[in-house]
mmCIF file of C-alpha atoms and ligand atoms in Angstrom:
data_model
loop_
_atom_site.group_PDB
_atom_site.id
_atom_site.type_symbol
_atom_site.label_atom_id
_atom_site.label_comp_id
_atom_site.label_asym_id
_atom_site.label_seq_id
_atom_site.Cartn_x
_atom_site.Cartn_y
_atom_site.Cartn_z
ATOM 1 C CA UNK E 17 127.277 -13.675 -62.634
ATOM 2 C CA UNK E 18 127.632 -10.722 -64.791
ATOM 3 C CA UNK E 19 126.307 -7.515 -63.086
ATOM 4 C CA UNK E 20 124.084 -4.428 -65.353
ATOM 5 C CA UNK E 21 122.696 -7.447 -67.638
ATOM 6 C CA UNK E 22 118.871 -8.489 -67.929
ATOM 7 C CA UNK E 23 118.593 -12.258 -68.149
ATOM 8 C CA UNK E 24 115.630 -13.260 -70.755
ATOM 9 C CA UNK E 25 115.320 -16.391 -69.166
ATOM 10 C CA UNK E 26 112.879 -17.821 -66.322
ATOM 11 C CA UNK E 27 114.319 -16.397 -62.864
ATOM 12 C CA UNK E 28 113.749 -19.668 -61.423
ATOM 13 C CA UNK E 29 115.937 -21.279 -63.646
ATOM 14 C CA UNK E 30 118.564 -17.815 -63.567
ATOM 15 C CA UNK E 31 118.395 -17.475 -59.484
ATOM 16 C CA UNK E 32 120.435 -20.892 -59.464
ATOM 17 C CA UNK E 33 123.553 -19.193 -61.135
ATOM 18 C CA UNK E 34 123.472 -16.178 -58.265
ATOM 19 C CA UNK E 35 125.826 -17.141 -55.680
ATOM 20 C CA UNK E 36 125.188 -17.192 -51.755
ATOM 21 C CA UNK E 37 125.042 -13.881 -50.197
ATOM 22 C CA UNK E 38 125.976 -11.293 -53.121
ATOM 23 C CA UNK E 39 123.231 -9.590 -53.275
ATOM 24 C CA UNK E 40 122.452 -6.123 -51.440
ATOM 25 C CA UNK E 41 119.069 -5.079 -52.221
ATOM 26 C CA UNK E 42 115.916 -7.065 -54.226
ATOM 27 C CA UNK E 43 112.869 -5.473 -55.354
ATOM 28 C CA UNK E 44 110.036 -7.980 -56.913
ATOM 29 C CA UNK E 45 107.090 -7.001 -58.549
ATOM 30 C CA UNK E 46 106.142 -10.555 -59.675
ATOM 31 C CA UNK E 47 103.023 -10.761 -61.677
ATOM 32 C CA UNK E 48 100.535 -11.601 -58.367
ATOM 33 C CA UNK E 49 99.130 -14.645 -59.524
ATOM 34 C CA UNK E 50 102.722 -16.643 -58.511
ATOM 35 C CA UNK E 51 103.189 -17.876 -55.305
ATOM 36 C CA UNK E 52 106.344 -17.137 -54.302
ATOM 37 C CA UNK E 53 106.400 -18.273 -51.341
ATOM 38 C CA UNK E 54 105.570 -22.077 -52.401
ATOM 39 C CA UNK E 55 106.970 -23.742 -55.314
ATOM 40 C CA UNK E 56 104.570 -23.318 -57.881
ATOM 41 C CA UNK E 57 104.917 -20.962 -60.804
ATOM 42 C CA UNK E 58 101.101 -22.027 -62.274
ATOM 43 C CA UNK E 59 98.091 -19.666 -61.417
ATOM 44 C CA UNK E 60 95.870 -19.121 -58.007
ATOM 45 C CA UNK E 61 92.708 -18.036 -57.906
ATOM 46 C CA UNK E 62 94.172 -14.035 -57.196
ATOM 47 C CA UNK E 63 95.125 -14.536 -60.765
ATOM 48 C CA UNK E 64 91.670 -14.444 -62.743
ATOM 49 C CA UNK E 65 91.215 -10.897 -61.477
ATOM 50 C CA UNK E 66 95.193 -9.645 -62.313
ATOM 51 C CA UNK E 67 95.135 -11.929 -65.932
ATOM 52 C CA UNK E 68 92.811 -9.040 -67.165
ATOM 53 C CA UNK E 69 95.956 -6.429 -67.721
ATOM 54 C CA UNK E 70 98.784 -9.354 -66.475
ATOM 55 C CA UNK E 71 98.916 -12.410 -69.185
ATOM 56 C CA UNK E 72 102.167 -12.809 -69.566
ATOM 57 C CA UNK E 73 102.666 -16.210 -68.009
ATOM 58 C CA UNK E 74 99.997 -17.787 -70.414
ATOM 59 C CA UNK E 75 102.146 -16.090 -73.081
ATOM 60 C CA UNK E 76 104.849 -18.959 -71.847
ATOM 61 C CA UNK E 77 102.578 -21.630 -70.305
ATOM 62 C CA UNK E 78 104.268 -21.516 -67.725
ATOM 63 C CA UNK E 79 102.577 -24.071 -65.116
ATOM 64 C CA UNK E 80 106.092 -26.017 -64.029
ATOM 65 C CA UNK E 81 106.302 -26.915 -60.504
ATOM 66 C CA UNK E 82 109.909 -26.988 -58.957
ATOM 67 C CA UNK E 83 111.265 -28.527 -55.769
ATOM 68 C CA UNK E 84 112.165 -25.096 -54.485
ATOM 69 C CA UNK E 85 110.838 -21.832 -53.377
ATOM 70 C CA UNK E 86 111.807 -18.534 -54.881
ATOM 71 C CA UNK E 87 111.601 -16.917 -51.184
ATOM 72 C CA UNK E 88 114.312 -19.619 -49.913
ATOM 73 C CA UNK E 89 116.388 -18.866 -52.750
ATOM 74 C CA UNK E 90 116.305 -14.945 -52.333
ATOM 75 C CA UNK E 91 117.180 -15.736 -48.560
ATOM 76 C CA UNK E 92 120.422 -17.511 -50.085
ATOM 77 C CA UNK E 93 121.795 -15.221 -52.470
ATOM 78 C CA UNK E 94 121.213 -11.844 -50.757
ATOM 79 C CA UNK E 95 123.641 -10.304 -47.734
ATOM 80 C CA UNK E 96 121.419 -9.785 -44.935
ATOM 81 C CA UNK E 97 117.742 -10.393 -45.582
ATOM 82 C CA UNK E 98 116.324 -6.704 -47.158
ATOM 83 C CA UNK E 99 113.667 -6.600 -49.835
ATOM 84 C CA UNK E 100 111.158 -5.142 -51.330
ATOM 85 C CA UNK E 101 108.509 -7.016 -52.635
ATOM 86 C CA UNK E 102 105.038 -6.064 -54.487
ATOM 87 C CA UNK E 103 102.263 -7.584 -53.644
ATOM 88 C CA UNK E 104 98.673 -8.018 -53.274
ATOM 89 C CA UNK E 105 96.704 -7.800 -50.171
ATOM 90 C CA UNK E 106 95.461 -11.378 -50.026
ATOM 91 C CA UNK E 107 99.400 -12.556 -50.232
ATOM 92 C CA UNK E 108 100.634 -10.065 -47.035
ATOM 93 C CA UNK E 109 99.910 -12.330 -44.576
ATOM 94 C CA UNK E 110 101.927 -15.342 -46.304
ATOM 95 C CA UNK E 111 104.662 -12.846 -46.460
ATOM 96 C CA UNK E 112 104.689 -11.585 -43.196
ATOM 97 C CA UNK E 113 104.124 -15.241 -41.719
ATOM 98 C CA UNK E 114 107.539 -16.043 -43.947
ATOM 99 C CA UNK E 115 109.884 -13.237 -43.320
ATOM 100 C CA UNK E 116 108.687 -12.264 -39.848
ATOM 101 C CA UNK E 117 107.563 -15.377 -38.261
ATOM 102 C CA UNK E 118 109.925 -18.239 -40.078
ATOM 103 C CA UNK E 119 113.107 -15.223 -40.614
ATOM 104 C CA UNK E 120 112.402 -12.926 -37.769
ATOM 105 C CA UNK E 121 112.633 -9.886 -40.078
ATOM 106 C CA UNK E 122 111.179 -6.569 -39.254
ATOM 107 C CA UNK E 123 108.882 -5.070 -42.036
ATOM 108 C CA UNK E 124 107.058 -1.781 -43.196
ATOM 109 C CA UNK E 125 104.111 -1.476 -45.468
ATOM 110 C CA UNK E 126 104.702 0.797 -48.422
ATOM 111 C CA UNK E 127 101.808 1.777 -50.545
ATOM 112 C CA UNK E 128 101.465 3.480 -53.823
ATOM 113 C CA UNK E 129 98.363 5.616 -53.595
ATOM 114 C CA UNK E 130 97.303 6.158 -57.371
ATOM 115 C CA UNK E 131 95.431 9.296 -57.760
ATOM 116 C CA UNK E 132 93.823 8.230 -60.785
ATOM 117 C CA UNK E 133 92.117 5.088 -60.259
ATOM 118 C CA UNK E 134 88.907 3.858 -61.801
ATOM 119 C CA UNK E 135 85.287 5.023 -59.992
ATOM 120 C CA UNK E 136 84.423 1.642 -59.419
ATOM 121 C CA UNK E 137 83.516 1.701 -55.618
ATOM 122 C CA UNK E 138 79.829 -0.140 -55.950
ATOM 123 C CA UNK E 139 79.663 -2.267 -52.532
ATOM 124 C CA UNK E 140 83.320 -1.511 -52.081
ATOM 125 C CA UNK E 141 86.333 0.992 -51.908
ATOM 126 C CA UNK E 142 87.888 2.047 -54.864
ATOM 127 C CA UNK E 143 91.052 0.230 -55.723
ATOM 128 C CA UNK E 144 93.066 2.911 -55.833
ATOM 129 C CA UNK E 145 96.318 1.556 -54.210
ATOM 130 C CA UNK E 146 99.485 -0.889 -54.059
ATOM 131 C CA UNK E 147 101.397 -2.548 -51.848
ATOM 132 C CA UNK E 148 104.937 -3.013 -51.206
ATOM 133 C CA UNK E 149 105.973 -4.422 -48.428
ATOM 134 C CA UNK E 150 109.646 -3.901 -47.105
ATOM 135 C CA UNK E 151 111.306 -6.862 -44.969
ATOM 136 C CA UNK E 152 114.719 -7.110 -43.520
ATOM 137 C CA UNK E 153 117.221 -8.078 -41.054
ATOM 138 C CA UNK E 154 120.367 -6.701 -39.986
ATOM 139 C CA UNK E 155 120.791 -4.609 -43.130
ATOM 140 C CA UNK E 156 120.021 -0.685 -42.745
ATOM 141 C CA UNK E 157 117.099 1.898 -43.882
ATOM 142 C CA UNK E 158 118.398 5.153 -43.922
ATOM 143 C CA UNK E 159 116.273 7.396 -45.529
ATOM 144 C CA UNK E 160 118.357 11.221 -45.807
ATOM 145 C CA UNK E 161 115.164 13.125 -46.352
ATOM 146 C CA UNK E 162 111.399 13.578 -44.746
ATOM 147 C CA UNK E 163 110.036 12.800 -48.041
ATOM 148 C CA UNK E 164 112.445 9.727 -48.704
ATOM 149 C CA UNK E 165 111.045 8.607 -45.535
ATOM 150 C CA UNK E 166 107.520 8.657 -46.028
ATOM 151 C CA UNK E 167 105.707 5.230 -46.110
ATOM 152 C CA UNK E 168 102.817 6.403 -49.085
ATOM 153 C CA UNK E 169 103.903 7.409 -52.552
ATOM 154 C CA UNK E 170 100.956 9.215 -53.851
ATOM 155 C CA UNK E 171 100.830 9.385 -58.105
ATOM 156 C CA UNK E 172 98.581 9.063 -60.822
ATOM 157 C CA UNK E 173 98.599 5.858 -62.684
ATOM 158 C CA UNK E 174 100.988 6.969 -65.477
ATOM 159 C CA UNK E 175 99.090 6.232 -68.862
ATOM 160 C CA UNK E 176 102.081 8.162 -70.577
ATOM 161 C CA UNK E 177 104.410 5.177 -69.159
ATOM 162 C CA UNK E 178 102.084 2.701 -69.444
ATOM 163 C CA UNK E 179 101.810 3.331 -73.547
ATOM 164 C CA UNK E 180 105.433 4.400 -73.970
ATOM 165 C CA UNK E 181 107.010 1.197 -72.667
ATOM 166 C CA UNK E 182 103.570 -1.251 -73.544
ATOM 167 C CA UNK E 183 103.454 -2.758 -69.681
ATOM 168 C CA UNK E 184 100.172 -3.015 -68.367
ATOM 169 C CA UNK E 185 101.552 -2.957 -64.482
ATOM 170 C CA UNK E 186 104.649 -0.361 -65.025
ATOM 171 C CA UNK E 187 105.719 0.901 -61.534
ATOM 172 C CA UNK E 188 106.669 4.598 -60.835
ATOM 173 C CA UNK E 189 110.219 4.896 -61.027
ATOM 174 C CA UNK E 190 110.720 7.710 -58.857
ATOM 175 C CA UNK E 191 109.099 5.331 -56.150
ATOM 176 C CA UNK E 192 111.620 2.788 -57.169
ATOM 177 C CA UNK E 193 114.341 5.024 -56.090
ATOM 178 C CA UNK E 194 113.382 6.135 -53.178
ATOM 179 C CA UNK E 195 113.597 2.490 -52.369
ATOM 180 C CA UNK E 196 116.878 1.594 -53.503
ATOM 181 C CA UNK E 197 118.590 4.836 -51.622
ATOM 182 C CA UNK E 198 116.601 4.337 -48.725
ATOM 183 C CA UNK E 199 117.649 0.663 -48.440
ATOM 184 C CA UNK E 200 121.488 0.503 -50.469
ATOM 185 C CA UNK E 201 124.756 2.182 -51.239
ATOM 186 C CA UNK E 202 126.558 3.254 -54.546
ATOM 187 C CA UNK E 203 127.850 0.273 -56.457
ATOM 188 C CA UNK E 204 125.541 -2.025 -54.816
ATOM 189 C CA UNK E 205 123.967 -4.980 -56.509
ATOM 190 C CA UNK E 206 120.374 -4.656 -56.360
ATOM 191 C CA UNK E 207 118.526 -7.710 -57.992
ATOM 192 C CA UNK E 208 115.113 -7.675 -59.845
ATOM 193 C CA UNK E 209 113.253 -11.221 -60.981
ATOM 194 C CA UNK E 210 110.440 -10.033 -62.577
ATOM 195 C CA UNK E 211 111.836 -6.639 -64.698
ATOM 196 C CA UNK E 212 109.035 -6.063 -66.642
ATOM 197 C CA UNK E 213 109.737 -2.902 -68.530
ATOM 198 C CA UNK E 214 113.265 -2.653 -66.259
ATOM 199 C CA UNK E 215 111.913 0.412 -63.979
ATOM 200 C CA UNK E 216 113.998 -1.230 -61.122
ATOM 201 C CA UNK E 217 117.590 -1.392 -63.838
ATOM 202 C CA UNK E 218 116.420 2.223 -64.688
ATOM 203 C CA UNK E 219 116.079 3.253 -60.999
ATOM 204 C CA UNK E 220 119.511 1.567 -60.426
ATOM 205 C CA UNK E 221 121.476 3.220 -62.782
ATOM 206 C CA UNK E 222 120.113 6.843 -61.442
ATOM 207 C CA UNK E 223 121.191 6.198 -58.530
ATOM 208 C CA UNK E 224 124.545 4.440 -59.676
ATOM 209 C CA UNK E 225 123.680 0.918 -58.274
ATOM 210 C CA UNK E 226 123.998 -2.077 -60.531
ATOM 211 C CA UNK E 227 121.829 -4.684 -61.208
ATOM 212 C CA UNK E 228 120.843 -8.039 -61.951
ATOM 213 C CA UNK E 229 117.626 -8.748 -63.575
ATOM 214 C CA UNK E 230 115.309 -11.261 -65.610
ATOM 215 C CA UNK E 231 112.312 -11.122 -67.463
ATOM 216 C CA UNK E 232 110.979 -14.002 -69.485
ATOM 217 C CA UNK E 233 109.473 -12.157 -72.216
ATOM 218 C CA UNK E 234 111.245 -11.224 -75.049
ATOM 219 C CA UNK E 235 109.075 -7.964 -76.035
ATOM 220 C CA UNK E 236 109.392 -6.845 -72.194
ATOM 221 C CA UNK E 237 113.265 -8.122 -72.339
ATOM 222 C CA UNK E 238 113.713 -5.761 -75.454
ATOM 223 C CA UNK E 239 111.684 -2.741 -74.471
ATOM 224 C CA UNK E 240 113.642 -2.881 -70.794
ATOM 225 C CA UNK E 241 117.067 -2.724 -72.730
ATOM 226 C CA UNK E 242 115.733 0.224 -75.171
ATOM 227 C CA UNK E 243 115.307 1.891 -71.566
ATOM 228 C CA UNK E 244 118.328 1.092 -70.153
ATOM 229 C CA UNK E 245 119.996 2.603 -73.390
ATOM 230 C CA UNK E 246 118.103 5.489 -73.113
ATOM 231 C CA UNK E 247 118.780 6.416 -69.913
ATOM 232 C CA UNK E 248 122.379 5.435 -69.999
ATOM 233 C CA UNK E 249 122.491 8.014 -72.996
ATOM 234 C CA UNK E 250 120.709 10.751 -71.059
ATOM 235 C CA UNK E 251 123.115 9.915 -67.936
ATOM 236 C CA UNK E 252 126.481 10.716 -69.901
ATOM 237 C CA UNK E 253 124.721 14.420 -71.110
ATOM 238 C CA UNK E 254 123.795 15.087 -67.612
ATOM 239 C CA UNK E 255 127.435 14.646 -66.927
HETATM 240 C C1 SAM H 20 104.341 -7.236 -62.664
HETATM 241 S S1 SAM H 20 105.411 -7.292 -64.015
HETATM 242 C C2 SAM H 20 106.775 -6.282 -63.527
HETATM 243 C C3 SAM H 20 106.614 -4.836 -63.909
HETATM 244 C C4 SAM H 20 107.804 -3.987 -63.534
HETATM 245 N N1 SAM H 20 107.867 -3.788 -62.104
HETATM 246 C C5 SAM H 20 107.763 -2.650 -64.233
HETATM 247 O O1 SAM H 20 107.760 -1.594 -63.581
HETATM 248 O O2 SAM H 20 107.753 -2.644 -65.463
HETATM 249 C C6 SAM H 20 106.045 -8.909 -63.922
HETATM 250 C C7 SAM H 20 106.962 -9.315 -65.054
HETATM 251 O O3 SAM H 20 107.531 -10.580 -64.735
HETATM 252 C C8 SAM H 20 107.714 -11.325 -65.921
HETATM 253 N N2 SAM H 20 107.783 -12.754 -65.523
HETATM 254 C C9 SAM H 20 106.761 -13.573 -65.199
HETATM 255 N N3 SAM H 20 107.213 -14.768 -64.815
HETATM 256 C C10 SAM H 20 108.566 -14.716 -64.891
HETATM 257 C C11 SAM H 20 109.605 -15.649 -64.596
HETATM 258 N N4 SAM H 20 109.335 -16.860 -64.149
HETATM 259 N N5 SAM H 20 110.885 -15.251 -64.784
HETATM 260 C C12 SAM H 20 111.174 -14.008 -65.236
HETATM 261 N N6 SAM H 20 110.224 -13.077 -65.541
HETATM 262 C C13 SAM H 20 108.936 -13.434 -65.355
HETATM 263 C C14 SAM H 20 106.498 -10.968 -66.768
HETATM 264 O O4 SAM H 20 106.765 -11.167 -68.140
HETATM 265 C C15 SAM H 20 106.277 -9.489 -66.400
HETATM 266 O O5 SAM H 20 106.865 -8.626 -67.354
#
Protein backbone atom coordinates (compact mmCIF):
# COMPACT_ATOMS: atom_id res chain seq x y z
CA UNK A 1 0.00 0.00 0.00
CA UNK A 2 1.33 3.18 -1.27
CA UNK A 3 2.11 5.67 1.59
CA UNK A 4 1.29 10.00 1.18
CA UNK A 5 -1.81 8.95 -1.18
CA UNK A 6 -5.63 9.69 -0.35
CA UNK A 7 -7.75 6.75 -1.45
CA UNK A 8 -11.27 8.12 -2.99
CA UNK A 9 -12.76 5.00 -2.29
CA UNK A 10 -14.98 3.61 0.75
CA UNK A 11 -12.39 2.85 3.70
CA UNK A 12 -14.20 -0.22 4.33
CA UNK A 13 -13.56 -1.51 1.12
CA UNK A 14 -9.61 0.31 1.18
CA UNK A 15 -8.80 -0.98 4.98
CA UNK A 16 -8.74 -4.61 3.36
CA UNK A 17 -5.58 -3.74 1.20
CA UNK A 18 -3.62 -2.36 4.60
CA UNK A 19 -1.59 -5.11 5.82
CA UNK A 20 -1.39 -6.48 9.55
CA UNK A 21 0.41 -4.31 11.88
CA UNK A 22 1.90 -1.34 9.61
CA UNK A 23 0.38 1.19 10.91
CA UNK A 24 1.77 3.63 13.76
CA UNK A 25 -0.74 6.12 14.55
CA UNK A 26 -4.79 6.50 13.35
CA UNK A 27 -6.81 9.46 13.86
CA UNK A 28 -10.75 9.10 12.81
CA UNK A 29 -13.09 11.71 12.66
CA UNK A 30 -15.86 9.58 11.04
CA UNK A 31 -19.00 11.42 10.31
CA UNK A 32 -20.88 10.36 13.94
CA UNK A 33 -23.79 8.84 12.60
CA UNK A 34 -21.52 5.38 11.68
CA UNK A 35 -21.11 2.89 14.06
CA UNK A 36 -17.87 1.88 14.02
CA UNK A 37 -17.81 -0.28 16.35
CA UNK A 38 -20.58 -2.68 14.68
CA UNK A 39 -20.77 -3.44 11.13
CA UNK A 40 -23.10 -1.12 9.81
CA UNK A 41 -22.22 1.87 7.70
CA UNK A 42 -26.27 3.06 7.46
CA UNK A 43 -27.50 5.84 9.94
CA UNK A 44 -28.46 5.78 13.93
CA UNK A 45 -30.60 7.86 15.44
CA UNK A 46 -27.26 10.33 16.62
CA UNK A 47 -27.38 10.98 12.95
CA UNK A 48 -30.66 13.19 12.44
CA UNK A 49 -29.06 15.80 14.68
CA UNK A 50 -25.23 15.63 12.84
CA UNK A 51 -27.10 15.22 9.01
CA UNK A 52 -27.89 19.01 9.51
CA UNK A 53 -24.05 20.18 8.59
CA UNK A 54 -22.84 16.16 7.91
CA UNK A 55 -24.75 14.66 4.62
CA UNK A 56 -22.26 13.23 3.01
CA UNK A 57 -23.20 9.58 3.32
CA UNK A 58 -26.71 10.27 1.70
CA UNK A 59 -24.56 11.92 -1.00
CA UNK A 60 -23.43 8.00 -1.63
CA UNK A 61 -26.38 6.04 -0.15
CA UNK A 62 -24.38 4.45 1.59
CA UNK A 63 -26.57 1.93 3.84
CA UNK A 64 -24.32 -1.48 3.04
CA UNK A 65 -23.90 -3.72 5.88
CA UNK A 66 -20.57 -5.80 5.95
CA UNK A 67 -19.56 -8.89 7.91
CA UNK A 68 -16.86 -6.90 9.65
CA UNK A 69 -16.18 -4.13 11.99
CA UNK A 70 -14.03 -1.16 11.18
CA UNK A 71 -12.69 -1.23 14.99
CA UNK A 72 -11.47 -5.03 14.44
CA UNK A 73 -9.88 -4.07 11.36
CA UNK A 74 -7.95 -0.95 12.81
CA UNK A 75 -6.87 -3.46 15.66
CA UNK A 76 -5.28 -5.58 12.66
CA UNK A 77 -3.45 -3.25 10.65
CA UNK A 78 -1.96 -0.91 13.29
CA UNK A 79 1.45 -1.79 15.53
CA UNK A 80 0.36 -1.62 18.97
CA UNK A 81 -3.19 -0.44 19.55
CA UNK A 82 -2.89 3.80 19.63
CA UNK A 83 -5.62 5.99 18.21
CA UNK A 84 -7.33 8.78 18.16
CA UNK A 85 -10.75 8.77 17.44
CA UNK A 86 -13.59 11.65 17.28
CA UNK A 87 -16.53 11.12 18.62
CA UNK A 88 -19.72 12.00 20.12
CA UNK A 89 -20.69 11.70 23.66
CA UNK A 90 -23.47 9.15 23.28
CA UNK A 91 -20.74 6.73 21.37
CA UNK A 92 -17.85 7.04 24.46
CA UNK A 93 -19.10 4.45 26.31
CA UNK A 94 -19.20 1.86 23.24
CA UNK A 95 -15.68 2.94 22.79
CA UNK A 96 -14.41 2.66 26.03
CA UNK A 97 -16.39 -0.75 26.58
CA UNK A 98 -14.31 -1.84 23.15
CA UNK A 99 -10.83 -0.67 23.62
CA UNK A 100 -10.69 -0.79 27.42
CA UNK A 101 -12.87 -3.58 28.41
CA UNK A 102 -12.61 -6.14 25.18
CA UNK A 103 -8.54 -4.65 24.36
CA UNK A 104 -7.46 -3.62 27.77
CA UNK A 105 -6.22 -0.26 26.44
CA UNK A 106 -5.67 2.73 28.58
CA UNK A 107 -7.42 5.98 27.31
CA UNK A 108 -7.59 9.88 27.80
CA UNK A 109 -10.38 12.19 26.90
CA UNK A 110 -9.34 15.03 24.66
CA UNK A 111 -11.73 17.82 24.05
CA UNK A 112 -11.82 20.68 21.70
CA UNK A 113 -13.36 23.56 23.58
CA UNK A 114 -14.73 25.94 20.72
CA UNK A 115 -14.86 29.43 21.88
CA UNK A 116 -17.33 30.38 19.47
CA UNK A 117 -20.22 28.22 19.71
CA UNK A 118 -23.85 29.07 19.15
CA UNK A 119 -26.01 30.71 22.38
CA UNK A 120 -28.29 28.00 22.30
CA UNK A 121 -28.29 26.88 26.04
CA UNK A 122 -32.39 26.91 26.57
CA UNK A 123 -32.91 23.84 29.12
CA UNK A 124 -29.35 22.87 28.42
CA UNK A 125 -25.53 23.71 28.16
CA UNK A 126 -24.26 25.17 25.24
CA UNK A 127 -22.63 22.78 22.85
CA UNK A 128 -19.62 24.27 22.75
CA UNK A 129 -17.21 21.24 22.68
CA UNK A 130 -15.69 17.92 21.03
CA UNK A 131 -14.45 14.91 21.88
CA UNK A 132 -11.54 12.90 21.06
CA UNK A 133 -10.82 10.21 22.80
CA UNK A 134 -7.18 8.69 22.81
CA UNK A 135 -6.81 4.73 23.34
CA UNK A 136 -3.75 2.62 23.35
CA UNK A 137 -1.62 -0.14 24.40
CA UNK A 138 1.93 -0.64 24.60
CA UNK A 139 2.71 2.19 22.19
CA UNK A 140 4.05 5.59 23.86
CA UNK A 141 2.62 9.32 24.58
CA UNK A 142 5.31 11.54 24.94
CA UNK A 143 4.29 14.87 24.86
CA UNK A 144 7.88 17.35 24.89
CA UNK A 145 6.00 20.38 26.05
CA UNK A 146 3.33 21.57 28.96
CA UNK A 147 1.15 22.78 26.29
CA UNK A 148 1.57 19.56 24.01
CA UNK A 149 0.44 17.90 27.05
CA UNK A 150 -2.63 19.50 27.89
CA UNK A 151 -5.86 17.39 27.55
CA UNK A 152 -8.32 20.68 26.23
CA UNK A 153 -7.57 22.49 23.01
CA UNK A 154 -9.44 25.65 23.38
CA UNK A 155 -10.29 27.55 19.67
CA UNK A 156 -12.89 29.25 17.95
CA UNK A 157 -14.80 27.33 15.43
CA UNK A 158 -12.77 28.45 12.37
CA UNK A 159 -15.40 29.93 9.82
CA UNK A 160 -12.25 31.07 7.73
CA UNK A 161 -11.45 27.12 7.37
CA UNK A 162 -14.70 26.08 7.29
CA UNK A 163 -15.42 28.36 3.88
CA UNK A 164 -11.90 28.01 2.49
CA UNK A 165 -11.88 24.22 2.24
CA UNK A 166 -16.17 23.87 2.03
CA UNK A 167 -16.26 21.11 5.13
CA UNK A 168 -18.92 21.64 7.41
CA UNK A 169 -16.97 19.59 10.41
CA UNK A 170 -13.17 20.77 9.51
CA UNK A 171 -10.96 20.00 12.59
CA UNK A 172 -8.21 22.42 13.86
CA UNK A 173 -5.08 21.37 12.49
CA UNK A 174 -2.85 22.63 15.01
CA UNK A 175 -4.87 20.20 17.38
CA UNK A 176 -4.18 17.52 14.88
CA UNK A 177 -0.56 17.89 15.47
CA UNK A 178 -0.27 18.01 18.72
CA UNK A 179 -1.71 14.58 18.39
CA UNK A 180 0.42 13.02 15.96
CA UNK A 181 3.83 14.30 17.90
CA UNK A 182 2.45 13.49 21.07
CA UNK A 183 1.60 9.92 19.97
CA UNK A 184 4.39 9.12 16.74
CA UNK A 185 7.84 9.55 15.33
CA UNK A 186 9.25 11.07 12.01
CA UNK A 187 8.52 8.87 9.04
CA UNK A 188 5.75 7.20 10.72
CA UNK A 189 2.64 6.03 8.98
CA UNK A 190 -0.23 7.63 10.49
CA UNK A 191 -3.61 6.47 8.88
CA UNK A 192 -6.86 8.57 8.45
CA UNK A 193 -10.39 6.80 7.15
CA UNK A 194 -12.51 9.52 7.05
CA UNK A 195 -10.07 12.65 5.55
CA UNK A 196 -12.55 14.99 4.97
CA UNK A 197 -10.77 18.10 3.87
CA UNK A 198 -7.21 16.03 4.71
CA UNK A 199 -6.41 18.18 8.05
CA UNK A 200 -4.89 14.86 9.42
CA UNK A 201 -2.44 14.43 5.66
CA UNK A 202 -1.83 18.22 6.29
CA UNK A 203 -0.90 17.72 9.98
CA UNK A 204 1.30 14.77 8.82
CA UNK A 205 3.32 16.32 6.45
CA UNK A 206 4.20 19.32 9.10
CA UNK A 207 5.37 17.20 11.15
CA UNK A 208 7.13 14.90 8.46
CA UNK A 209 4.94 11.75 9.08
CA UNK A 210 3.31 10.05 6.15
CA UNK A 211 0.05 9.00 5.62
CA UNK A 212 -2.57 6.89 4.42
CA UNK A 213 -5.97 8.20 3.92
CA UNK A 214 -9.56 7.83 2.26
CA UNK A 215 -12.40 9.85 1.71
CA UNK A 216 -15.34 8.79 -0.39
CA UNK A 217 -16.24 12.00 -1.80
CA UNK A 218 -14.83 13.23 -4.72
CA UNK A 219 -15.26 17.17 -3.96
CA UNK A 220 -13.70 16.43 -0.33
CA UNK A 221 -11.07 13.93 -2.19
CA UNK A 222 -10.13 16.97 -4.51
CA UNK A 223 -10.18 19.87 -2.10
CA UNK A 224 -7.88 17.52 0.45
CA UNK A 225 -5.26 17.10 -2.46
CA UNK A 226 -5.43 21.04 -3.38
CA UNK A 227 -4.27 21.14 0.44
CA UNK A 228 -1.82 18.74 0.41
CA UNK A 229 -0.29 20.65 -2.68
CA UNK A 230 -0.43 23.67 -0.99
CA UNK A 231 1.22 22.89 1.88
CA UNK A 232 3.78 20.71 0.26
CA UNK A 233 4.56 24.02 -1.78
CA UNK A 234 4.76 26.20 1.32
CA UNK A 235 7.00 23.32 3.03
CA UNK A 236 9.87 23.47 0.29
CA UNK A 237 9.96 27.71 0.82
CA UNK A 238 10.18 27.22 4.46
CA UNK A 239 13.19 25.17 3.65
C1 LIG B 1 -16.34 14.23 9.90
S1 LIG B 1 -15.72 14.32 8.29
C2 LIG B 1 -13.97 14.43 8.51
C3 LIG B 1 -13.47 15.85 8.61
C4 LIG B 1 -11.97 15.94 8.75
N1 LIG B 1 -11.55 15.50 10.06
C5 LIG B 1 -11.49 17.34 8.49
O1 LIG B 1 -10.85 17.96 9.36
O2 LIG B 1 -11.73 17.85 7.40
C6 LIG B 1 -15.96 12.69 7.72
C7 LIG B 1 -15.60 12.45 6.27
O3 LIG B 1 -15.67 11.06 6.01
C8 LIG B 1 -16.11 10.84 4.69
N2 LIG B 1 -16.67 9.47 4.64
C9 LIG B 1 -17.88 9.06 5.07
N3 LIG B 1 -18.01 7.74 4.94
C10 LIG B 1 -16.85 7.29 4.40
C11 LIG B 1 -16.37 5.99 4.04
N4 LIG B 1 -17.10 4.91 4.21
N5 LIG B 1 -15.12 5.90 3.52
C12 LIG B 1 -14.35 7.00 3.34
N6 LIG B 1 -14.76 8.27 3.66
C13 LIG B 1 -16.00 8.39 4.19
C14 LIG B 1 -17.13 11.95 4.46
O4 LIG B 1 -17.27 12.23 3.08
C15 LIG B 1 -16.52 13.12 5.26
O5 LIG B 1 -15.79 13.99 4.43
Amino acid sequence: MKTNVIYNENCYIGIKNIPNNSVDLVIIDPPYDIDTRRNRIGYNRIAKSILKVENTLLDHNLTESYDFSLLDELIRIMKKVNIYIWCNKSQIEDYLKYFVDKHKCRYEILIWNKTNAMPLYSNKYINDKEYCLYFRKESKCNPATYEDARTVYTSPLNARDRVLYHHPTIKPVDFIRRMIRNSSNENDIVLDCFMGSGTTAVASIMENRKYIGFEINKKYFDISNARIEKILEEKELWK
